Amino acid sequence: MVSSFSFAPFVFLLLVIGGTARPFYPLPGKGDDGSRRPLQTFRPYNVAHRGSNGEIPEETSQAYLRAIEEGADFIETDILSSKDGVLICFHDVTLDNTTDIAKYKEFANRKRTYEVQGNNTTGFFTGKFQIITFEEFINIALDAPRVVGIYPEIKNPVLINQYVKWSDGKRFEDKFVETLQKYGYKGSYLSKDWLKQPAFVQSFAPTSLVYISNKTELPKILLIDEVDIPTQDTNQSYWEITSDTYLDYIKQYVVGIGPWKDTIVPVVNNYTTNPSDLVARAHARNLQVHPYTYRNENQYLHFNFSQDPYNEYDYWINKIGVDGLFTDFTGSLHNFQEWTSPNHRDDMIESELLHKIALLVSPYE
């Protein structure tokens, strides 16, 4: 989903506030005394896709704060680099789709053309104006009143490594991992260190995940694009990277895969068809499956679900059996999971009994 906001006021705010090292939105206390509620690990993860971006512009501090308020287990972001080597949270390599920069003549001379994943792309590339940084994103999670994981993506590493050069000769992936380590993110999946500060590292580029495997034990997720889009770094087809042979290979480096959901359950005329066996084959190799992206808007809900996101969540969690879901509407997924949990049903029964007792005794008060 693309969020749109005015570019000029955004730049004005940055000029007024200056280069602060922290987000300028108020954050709750960190709770460093160890009293924060731990991450839940007993049901599929609620992954806030670019924050709660179905309600608030994506990858902003407000979107991440809202997602935390609404019950996200993980907040997810795309990490790019500005031309001067600052790691930032931004989905697109250009500003064209998410701002109205093209309206402003004073920025016309900043339009550039670069090769992105084999195609010439013309637009206004990120580089001059500060957006929320990777470090600011991390601090939002660390400042949460409960343990909230992060789920950053190594975004467009081929492009970044081609055009951004760090003085120490390191790669984009090196800087990415160093930032995580700076803030104490470490440990294998479900280890004591990981549970204290949970993180998944994701990428569409398998070579990036293999490269960082010797640099961090943090669990990694291989993202899988649509069936007609090859991998950006190795030019492998969807069918190659979802084959048994490849899953046997990549499981050495990742704990799971993140496919586009319509490749798991193909869609014809907006109706879902029979699911593939990808989830079963991944689970047979102890690989988790975290599909993307679940959205509440009618245009994204297939007819089988009667335009009801809860029906869609029920299908994917209870029939397909996925281990995590990337959603634009964190609150909806959280509500569904709470309302359908055994504990909630027990609480409802207890509440109904208390209500009936109150009705019985009320005439005698």
Short mmCIF file of C-alpha atoms in Angstrom, two decimals:
data_model
loop_
_atom_site.label_atom_id
_atom_site.label_comp_id
_atom_site.label_asym_id
_atom_site.label_seq_id
_atom_site.Cartn_x
_atom_site.Cartn_y
_atom_site.Cartn_z
CA MET A 1 0.00 0.00 0.00
CA VAL A 2 1.25 3.49 -0.83
CA SER A 3 0.71 6.30 1.64
CA SER A 4 0.56 9.89 0.45
CA PHE A 5 1.46 12.99 2.38
CA SER A 6 2.50 16.51 1.56
CA PHE A 7 6.22 16.93 1.03
CA ALA A 8 6.63 20.63 1.84
CA PRO A 9 5.25 20.55 5.41
CA PHE A 10 7.30 17.44 6.08
CA VAL A 11 10.53 19.19 5.06
CA PHE A 12 9.52 22.27 7.06
CA LEU A 13 9.17 20.17 10.23
CA LEU A 14 12.61 18.71 9.71
CA LEU A 15 14.13 22.17 9.24
CA VAL A 16 12.50 23.43 12.43
CA ILE A 17 13.48 20.46 14.57
CA GLY A 18 16.88 19.86 13.08
CA GLY A 19 18.89 16.66 13.03
CA THR A 20 17.69 15.14 16.27
CA ALA A 21 18.94 11.67 17.13
CA ARG A 22 15.57 10.64 18.54
CA PRO A 23 12.04 10.65 17.08
CA PHE A 24 10.21 13.90 17.77
CA TYR A 25 7.02 12.10 18.77
CA PRO A 26 6.55 11.35 22.49
CA LEU A 27 7.42 7.78 23.39
CA PRO A 28 6.51 5.73 26.48
CA GLY A 29 9.16 4.74 28.99
CA LYS A 30 11.53 1.93 28.16
CA GLY A 31 10.89 -0.22 31.21
CA ASP A 32 14.54 -1.23 31.43
CA ASP A 33 13.96 -2.86 34.82
CA GLY A 34 12.88 -6.10 33.13
CA SER A 35 9.23 -5.65 34.08
CA ARG A 36 7.95 -5.38 30.52
CA ARG A 37 5.49 -8.02 29.35
CA PRO A 38 7.36 -10.56 27.20
CA LEU A 39 6.74 -11.33 23.55
CA GLN A 40 4.00 -13.88 22.96
CA THR A 41 5.24 -16.99 21.15
CA PHE A 42 2.18 -19.27 21.37
CA ARG A 43 0.31 -18.04 18.27
CA PRO A 44 1.18 -16.64 14.81
CA TYR A 45 3.09 -13.37 14.95
CA ASN A 46 1.26 -10.12 14.26
CA VAL A 47 3.71 -8.21 12.06
CA ALA A 48 2.86 -4.53 11.58
CA HIS A 49 3.68 -3.99 7.91
CA ARG A 50 5.40 -0.58 7.80
CA GLY A 51 3.54 0.21 11.00
CA SER A 52 -0.23 0.46 11.20
CA ASN A 53 -0.14 1.91 7.71
CA GLY A 54 -3.76 1.16 6.87
CA GLU A 55 -4.59 4.03 9.22
CA ILE A 56 -1.51 6.28 9.30
CA PRO A 57 1.15 7.08 6.63
CA GLU A 58 3.58 4.20 6.40
CA GLU A 59 6.97 4.02 8.08
CA THR A 60 6.37 7.07 10.26
CA SER A 61 6.82 7.21 13.99
CA GLN A 62 3.07 7.63 14.45
CA ALA A 63 2.37 4.49 12.40
CA TYR A 64 4.73 2.43 14.54
CA LEU A 65 3.42 3.83 17.80
CA ARG A 66 -0.14 3.08 16.72
CA ALA A 67 0.83 -0.49 15.79
CA ILE A 68 2.35 -1.01 19.23
CA GLU A 69 -0.78 0.36 20.88
CA GLU A 70 -2.89 -2.00 18.79
CA GLY A 71 -0.99 -5.11 19.83
CA ALA A 72 1.70 -5.75 17.20
CA ASP A 73 4.24 -8.43 18.09
CA PHE A 74 6.73 -7.00 15.58
CA ILE A 75 7.01 -3.68 13.78
CA GLU A 76 8.29 -4.08 10.23
CA THR A 77 10.28 -1.68 8.10
CA ASP A 78 12.26 -1.38 4.87
CA ILE A 79 15.84 -0.21 5.29
CA LEU A 80 17.49 1.80 2.53
CA SER A 81 20.52 4.05 2.62
CA SER A 82 20.74 7.72 1.75
CA LYS A 83 23.54 8.67 -0.62
CA ASP A 84 25.66 9.79 2.35
CA GLY A 85 25.34 6.40 4.02
CA VAL A 86 22.60 6.99 6.61
CA LEU A 87 20.30 3.98 7.01
CA ILE A 88 16.67 5.09 6.73
CA CYS A 89 13.20 3.55 6.83
CA PHE A 90 11.61 3.90 3.42
CA HIS A 91 9.95 1.46 1.06
CA ASP A 92 10.53 3.01 -2.35
CA VAL A 93 13.86 3.97 -3.82
CA THR A 94 12.23 7.20 -5.02
CA LEU A 95 10.00 9.79 -3.34
CA ASP A 96 7.55 9.98 -6.25
CA ASN A 97 4.84 7.59 -5.02
CA THR A 98 4.78 8.59 -1.38
CA THR A 99 5.18 12.38 -1.55
CA ASP A 100 4.05 15.25 -3.81
CA ILE A 101 7.62 16.37 -4.50
CA ALA A 102 6.96 16.51 -8.26
CA LYS A 103 4.73 19.57 -7.73
CA TYR A 104 7.62 21.69 -6.53
CA LYS A 105 9.71 23.28 -9.28
CA GLU A 106 12.57 24.04 -6.91
CA PHE A 107 13.29 20.30 -6.72
CA ALA A 108 13.04 19.60 -10.47
CA ASN A 109 16.83 19.47 -10.89
CA ARG A 110 17.03 16.62 -8.40
CA LYS A 111 15.32 14.10 -10.66
CA ARG A 112 17.69 11.29 -11.59
CA THR A 113 17.71 8.05 -13.57
CA TYR A 114 19.36 4.95 -12.10
CA GLU A 115 19.26 1.27 -12.91
CA VAL A 116 17.12 -0.52 -10.31
CA GLN A 117 16.82 -4.30 -10.56
CA GLY A 118 17.72 -4.26 -14.25
CA ASN A 119 15.38 -1.42 -15.24
CA ASN A 120 16.06 2.29 -15.69
CA THR A 121 14.07 4.16 -13.02
CA THR A 122 13.58 7.91 -13.20
CA GLY A 123 12.41 9.89 -10.21
CA PHE A 124 13.35 11.78 -7.07
CA PHE A 125 15.64 9.47 -5.13
CA THR A 126 16.02 9.67 -1.36
CA GLY A 127 19.20 11.34 -0.25
CA LYS A 128 18.97 14.95 0.86
CA PHE A 129 16.04 15.16 3.26
CA GLN A 130 15.98 13.22 6.52
CA ILE A 131 13.30 10.55 6.97
CA ILE A 132 12.95 8.37 10.08
CA THR A 133 16.26 6.56 10.52
CA PHE A 134 16.93 2.93 11.31
CA GLU A 135 18.16 3.94 14.76
CA GLU A 136 15.02 5.96 15.47
CA PHE A 137 12.93 2.98 14.41
CA ILE A 138 14.84 0.72 16.80
CA ASN A 139 14.33 3.16 19.66
CA ILE A 140 10.57 3.11 19.13
CA ALA A 141 10.59 -0.63 19.79
CA LEU A 142 12.95 -0.36 22.74
CA ASP A 143 10.84 2.39 24.30
CA ALA A 144 7.62 0.35 24.13
CA PRO A 145 5.93 -0.54 27.45
CA ARG A 146 6.15 -4.25 26.56
CA VAL A 147 8.61 -6.30 24.52
CA VAL A 148 8.04 -5.50 20.85
CA GLY A 149 10.18 -7.12 18.16
CA ILE A 150 11.56 -5.50 15.03
CA TYR A 151 11.44 -6.93 11.53
CA PRO A 152 13.75 -4.86 9.28
CA GLU A 153 14.32 -5.61 5.61
CA ILE A 154 17.62 -5.33 3.76
CA LYS A 155 16.01 -3.42 0.89
CA ASN A 156 17.43 -3.23 -2.64
CA PRO A 157 20.98 -4.23 -1.59
CA VAL A 158 22.21 -4.51 -5.19
CA LEU A 159 21.25 -0.89 -5.88
CA ILE A 160 22.56 0.41 -2.56
CA ASN A 161 25.92 -1.32 -2.86
CA GLN A 162 26.27 -0.01 -6.40
CA TYR A 163 25.68 3.66 -5.59
CA VAL A 164 26.52 4.13 -1.90
CA LYS A 165 30.13 3.80 -0.78
CA TRP A 166 31.21 3.86 2.85
CA SER A 167 34.65 5.22 3.73
CA ASP A 168 35.64 2.02 5.52
CA GLY A 169 34.89 -0.05 2.43
CA LYS A 170 32.06 -1.97 4.05
CA ARG A 171 28.84 -3.06 2.40
CA PHE A 172 25.24 -2.08 3.05
CA GLU A 173 24.69 -5.43 4.80
CA ASP A 174 27.65 -4.75 7.13
CA LYS A 175 26.21 -1.41 8.22
CA PHE A 176 22.79 -2.99 8.67
CA VAL A 177 24.11 -5.68 11.03
CA GLU A 178 26.37 -3.23 12.89
CA THR A 179 23.35 -1.05 13.67
CA LEU A 180 21.47 -4.03 15.12
CA GLN A 181 24.49 -5.04 17.20
CA LYS A 182 24.96 -1.48 18.45
CA TYR A 183 21.53 -1.69 20.08
CA GLY A 184 22.02 -5.16 21.54
CA TYR A 185 20.12 -7.29 19.03
CA LYS A 186 21.66 -10.75 19.04
CA GLY A 187 20.96 -14.42 19.54
CA SER A 188 19.33 -17.26 17.66
CA TYR A 189 15.58 -17.72 17.42
CA LEU A 190 13.91 -18.13 20.86
CA SER A 191 17.23 -17.85 22.70
CA LYS A 192 17.32 -15.82 25.93
CA ASP A 193 19.01 -12.91 24.15
CA TRP A 194 16.53 -13.02 21.29
CA LEU A 195 13.48 -13.08 23.56
CA LYS A 196 14.81 -10.01 25.36
CA GLN A 197 15.09 -8.04 22.08
CA PRO A 198 13.39 -10.03 19.31
CA ALA A 199 14.25 -9.40 15.68
CA PHE A 200 13.83 -11.05 12.30
CA VAL A 201 16.00 -9.94 9.38
CA GLN A 202 14.29 -10.19 6.01
CA SER A 203 15.31 -9.71 2.39
CA PHE A 204 14.31 -10.58 -1.16
CA ALA A 205 18.02 -11.01 -1.90
CA PRO A 206 19.20 -14.48 -0.81
CA THR A 207 22.89 -13.59 -1.17
CA SER A 208 22.47 -10.84 1.44
CA LEU A 209 21.03 -13.31 3.94
CA VAL A 210 23.79 -15.82 3.25
CA TYR A 211 26.39 -13.03 3.60
CA ILE A 212 25.20 -11.91 7.04
CA SER A 213 24.83 -15.46 8.35
CA ASN A 214 28.44 -15.32 9.55
CA LYS A 215 27.90 -11.91 11.15
CA THR A 216 24.78 -12.46 13.28
CA GLU A 217 22.77 -15.35 14.67
CA LEU A 218 19.54 -13.37 14.42
CA PRO A 219 16.84 -15.36 12.56
CA LYS A 220 16.48 -14.55 8.89
CA ILE A 221 13.49 -14.72 6.55
CA LEU A 222 13.76 -15.10 2.77
CA LEU A 223 11.08 -12.97 1.13
CA ILE A 224 9.54 -14.42 -2.03
CA ASP A 225 8.03 -12.19 -4.70
CA GLU A 226 5.29 -12.86 -7.24
CA VAL A 227 5.68 -15.80 -9.61
CA ASP A 228 6.84 -13.64 -12.53
CA ILE A 229 9.50 -11.67 -10.64
CA PRO A 230 13.01 -13.19 -10.33
CA THR A 231 15.32 -12.60 -7.38
CA GLN A 232 17.07 -9.25 -7.68
CA ASP A 233 20.57 -10.55 -6.99
CA THR A 234 20.69 -14.10 -8.39
CA ASN A 235 18.01 -13.79 -11.10
CA GLN A 236 16.35 -17.02 -9.97
CA SER A 237 12.71 -17.70 -10.74
CA TYR A 238 9.94 -18.18 -8.17
CA TRP A 239 9.82 -21.85 -9.09
CA GLU A 240 13.54 -22.28 -8.47
CA ILE A 241 13.56 -20.70 -5.00
CA THR A 242 10.45 -22.60 -3.88
CA SER A 243 11.72 -25.98 -5.08
CA ASP A 244 12.56 -28.72 -2.59
CA THR A 245 16.21 -28.52 -3.60
CA TYR A 246 16.42 -24.81 -2.90
CA LEU A 247 14.49 -25.01 0.37
CA ASP A 248 16.94 -27.71 1.50
CA TYR A 249 19.78 -25.30 0.68
CA ILE A 250 18.42 -22.06 2.11
CA LYS A 251 17.25 -23.61 5.40
CA GLN A 252 20.92 -23.57 6.42
CA TYR A 253 20.73 -19.78 6.54
CA VAL A 254 17.11 -18.83 7.30
CA VAL A 255 14.40 -19.85 9.75
CA GLY A 256 11.56 -19.15 7.37
CA ILE A 257 10.15 -17.71 4.18
CA GLY A 258 7.89 -14.73 3.53
CA PRO A 259 5.90 -15.30 0.33
CA TRP A 260 3.29 -13.06 -1.27
CA LYS A 261 0.08 -14.71 -0.04
CA ASP A 262 -1.52 -15.01 -3.49
CA THR A 263 1.32 -17.29 -4.57
CA ILE A 264 0.47 -19.72 -1.76
CA VAL A 265 -3.24 -19.67 -2.54
CA PRO A 266 -3.65 -18.63 -6.20
CA VAL A 267 -6.50 -16.28 -7.08
CA VAL A 268 -8.73 -16.39 -10.16
CA ASN A 269 -11.34 -13.69 -10.77
CA ASN A 270 -10.85 -12.55 -7.16
CA TYR A 271 -11.69 -15.99 -5.78
CA THR A 272 -9.09 -18.07 -3.98
CA THR A 273 -8.41 -21.48 -5.50
CA ASN A 274 -6.78 -24.60 -4.06
CA PRO A 275 -3.68 -23.81 -1.97
CA SER A 276 -0.26 -24.98 -3.06
CA ASP A 277 1.85 -27.29 -0.93
CA LEU A 278 4.48 -24.62 -0.20
CA VAL A 279 3.50 -24.20 3.46
CA ALA A 280 3.56 -27.97 4.04
CA ARG A 281 6.94 -28.33 2.31
CA ALA A 282 8.39 -25.42 4.31
CA HIS A 283 7.08 -26.81 7.60
CA ALA A 284 8.53 -30.23 6.75
CA ARG A 285 11.92 -28.49 6.81
CA ASN A 286 11.19 -26.61 10.06
CA LEU A 287 10.85 -23.36 8.13
CA GLN A 288 8.30 -20.82 9.31
CA VAL A 289 5.96 -19.14 6.81
CA HIS A 290 5.14 -15.44 7.20
CA PRO A 291 3.03 -14.34 4.19
CA TYR A 292 2.35 -10.74 3.17
CA THR A 293 0.21 -8.54 3.01
CA TYR A 294 -3.20 -8.66 4.75
CA ARG A 295 -5.41 -5.61 4.28
CA ASN A 296 -8.92 -4.65 5.36
CA GLU A 297 -10.00 -2.74 2.26
CA ASN A 298 -12.60 -4.46 0.10
CA GLN A 299 -10.40 -4.27 -3.01
CA TYR A 300 -7.86 -6.54 -1.31
CA LEU A 301 -10.29 -9.04 0.23
CA HIS A 302 -11.13 -11.95 -2.04
CA PHE A 303 -14.80 -12.78 -2.56
CA ASN A 304 -14.48 -16.03 -0.60
CA PHE A 305 -14.11 -13.99 2.57
CA SER A 306 -17.29 -11.91 2.09
CA GLN A 307 -15.24 -8.72 2.45
CA ASP A 308 -14.57 -9.67 6.08
CA PRO A 309 -10.90 -9.56 7.19
CA TYR A 310 -11.68 -11.82 10.16
CA ASN A 311 -12.80 -14.55 7.74
CA GLU A 312 -9.49 -14.15 5.92
CA TYR A 313 -7.46 -14.36 9.13
CA ASP A 314 -9.41 -17.45 10.17
CA TYR A 315 -8.64 -19.14 6.85
CA TRP A 316 -4.91 -18.39 6.90
CA ILE A 317 -4.31 -19.15 10.57
CA ASN A 318 -6.58 -22.16 11.08
CA LYS A 319 -6.66 -23.78 7.64
CA ILE A 320 -3.38 -22.86 5.95
CA GLY A 321 -1.47 -22.80 9.24
CA VAL A 322 0.93 -19.89 8.77
CA ASP A 323 3.32 -18.80 11.52
CA GLY A 324 3.12 -15.03 11.12
CA LEU A 325 1.18 -12.47 9.07
CA PHE A 326 2.27 -9.12 7.65
CA THR A 327 -0.74 -6.82 8.04
CA ASP A 328 -1.53 -3.16 7.37
CA PHE A 329 -4.24 -3.31 10.05
CA THR A 330 -2.54 -4.52 13.21
CA GLY A 331 -5.57 -3.89 15.40
CA SER A 332 -7.83 -6.13 13.32
CA LEU A 333 -5.47 -9.08 13.50
CA HIS A 334 -4.89 -8.55 17.21
CA ASN A 335 -8.63 -8.40 17.89
CA PHE A 336 -9.24 -11.56 15.89
CA GLN A 337 -6.55 -13.46 17.78
CA GLU A 338 -7.76 -12.20 21.15
CA TRP A 339 -11.42 -12.96 20.47
CA THR A 340 -10.70 -16.47 19.21
CA SER A 341 -8.17 -17.44 21.89
CA PRO A 342 -9.17 -20.13 24.45
CA ASN A 343 -8.46 -17.73 27.32
CA HIS A 344 -10.82 -15.16 25.86
CA ARG A 345 -13.60 -17.73 25.50
CA ASP A 346 -13.12 -18.75 29.14
CA ASP A 347 -13.26 -15.11 30.17
CA MET A 348 -16.46 -14.63 28.17
CA ILE A 349 -18.11 -17.63 29.83
CA GLU A 350 -17.09 -16.32 33.26
CA SER A 351 -18.39 -12.85 32.41
CA GLU A 352 -21.73 -14.23 31.19
CA LEU A 353 -22.14 -16.31 34.38
CA LEU A 354 -21.43 -13.28 36.56
CA HIS A 355 -23.96 -11.27 34.57
CA LYS A 356 -26.63 -13.95 35.05
CA ILE A 357 -25.92 -14.11 38.77
CA ALA A 358 -26.23 -10.34 39.00
CA LEU A 359 -29.62 -10.51 37.27
CA LEU A 360 -30.79 -13.20 39.70
CA VAL A 361 -29.85 -11.28 42.83
CA SER A 362 -30.86 -7.82 41.63
CA PRO A 363 -34.58 -8.17 42.71
CA TYR A 364 -33.47 -8.74 46.30
CA GLU A 365 -31.21 -5.70 46.54
#
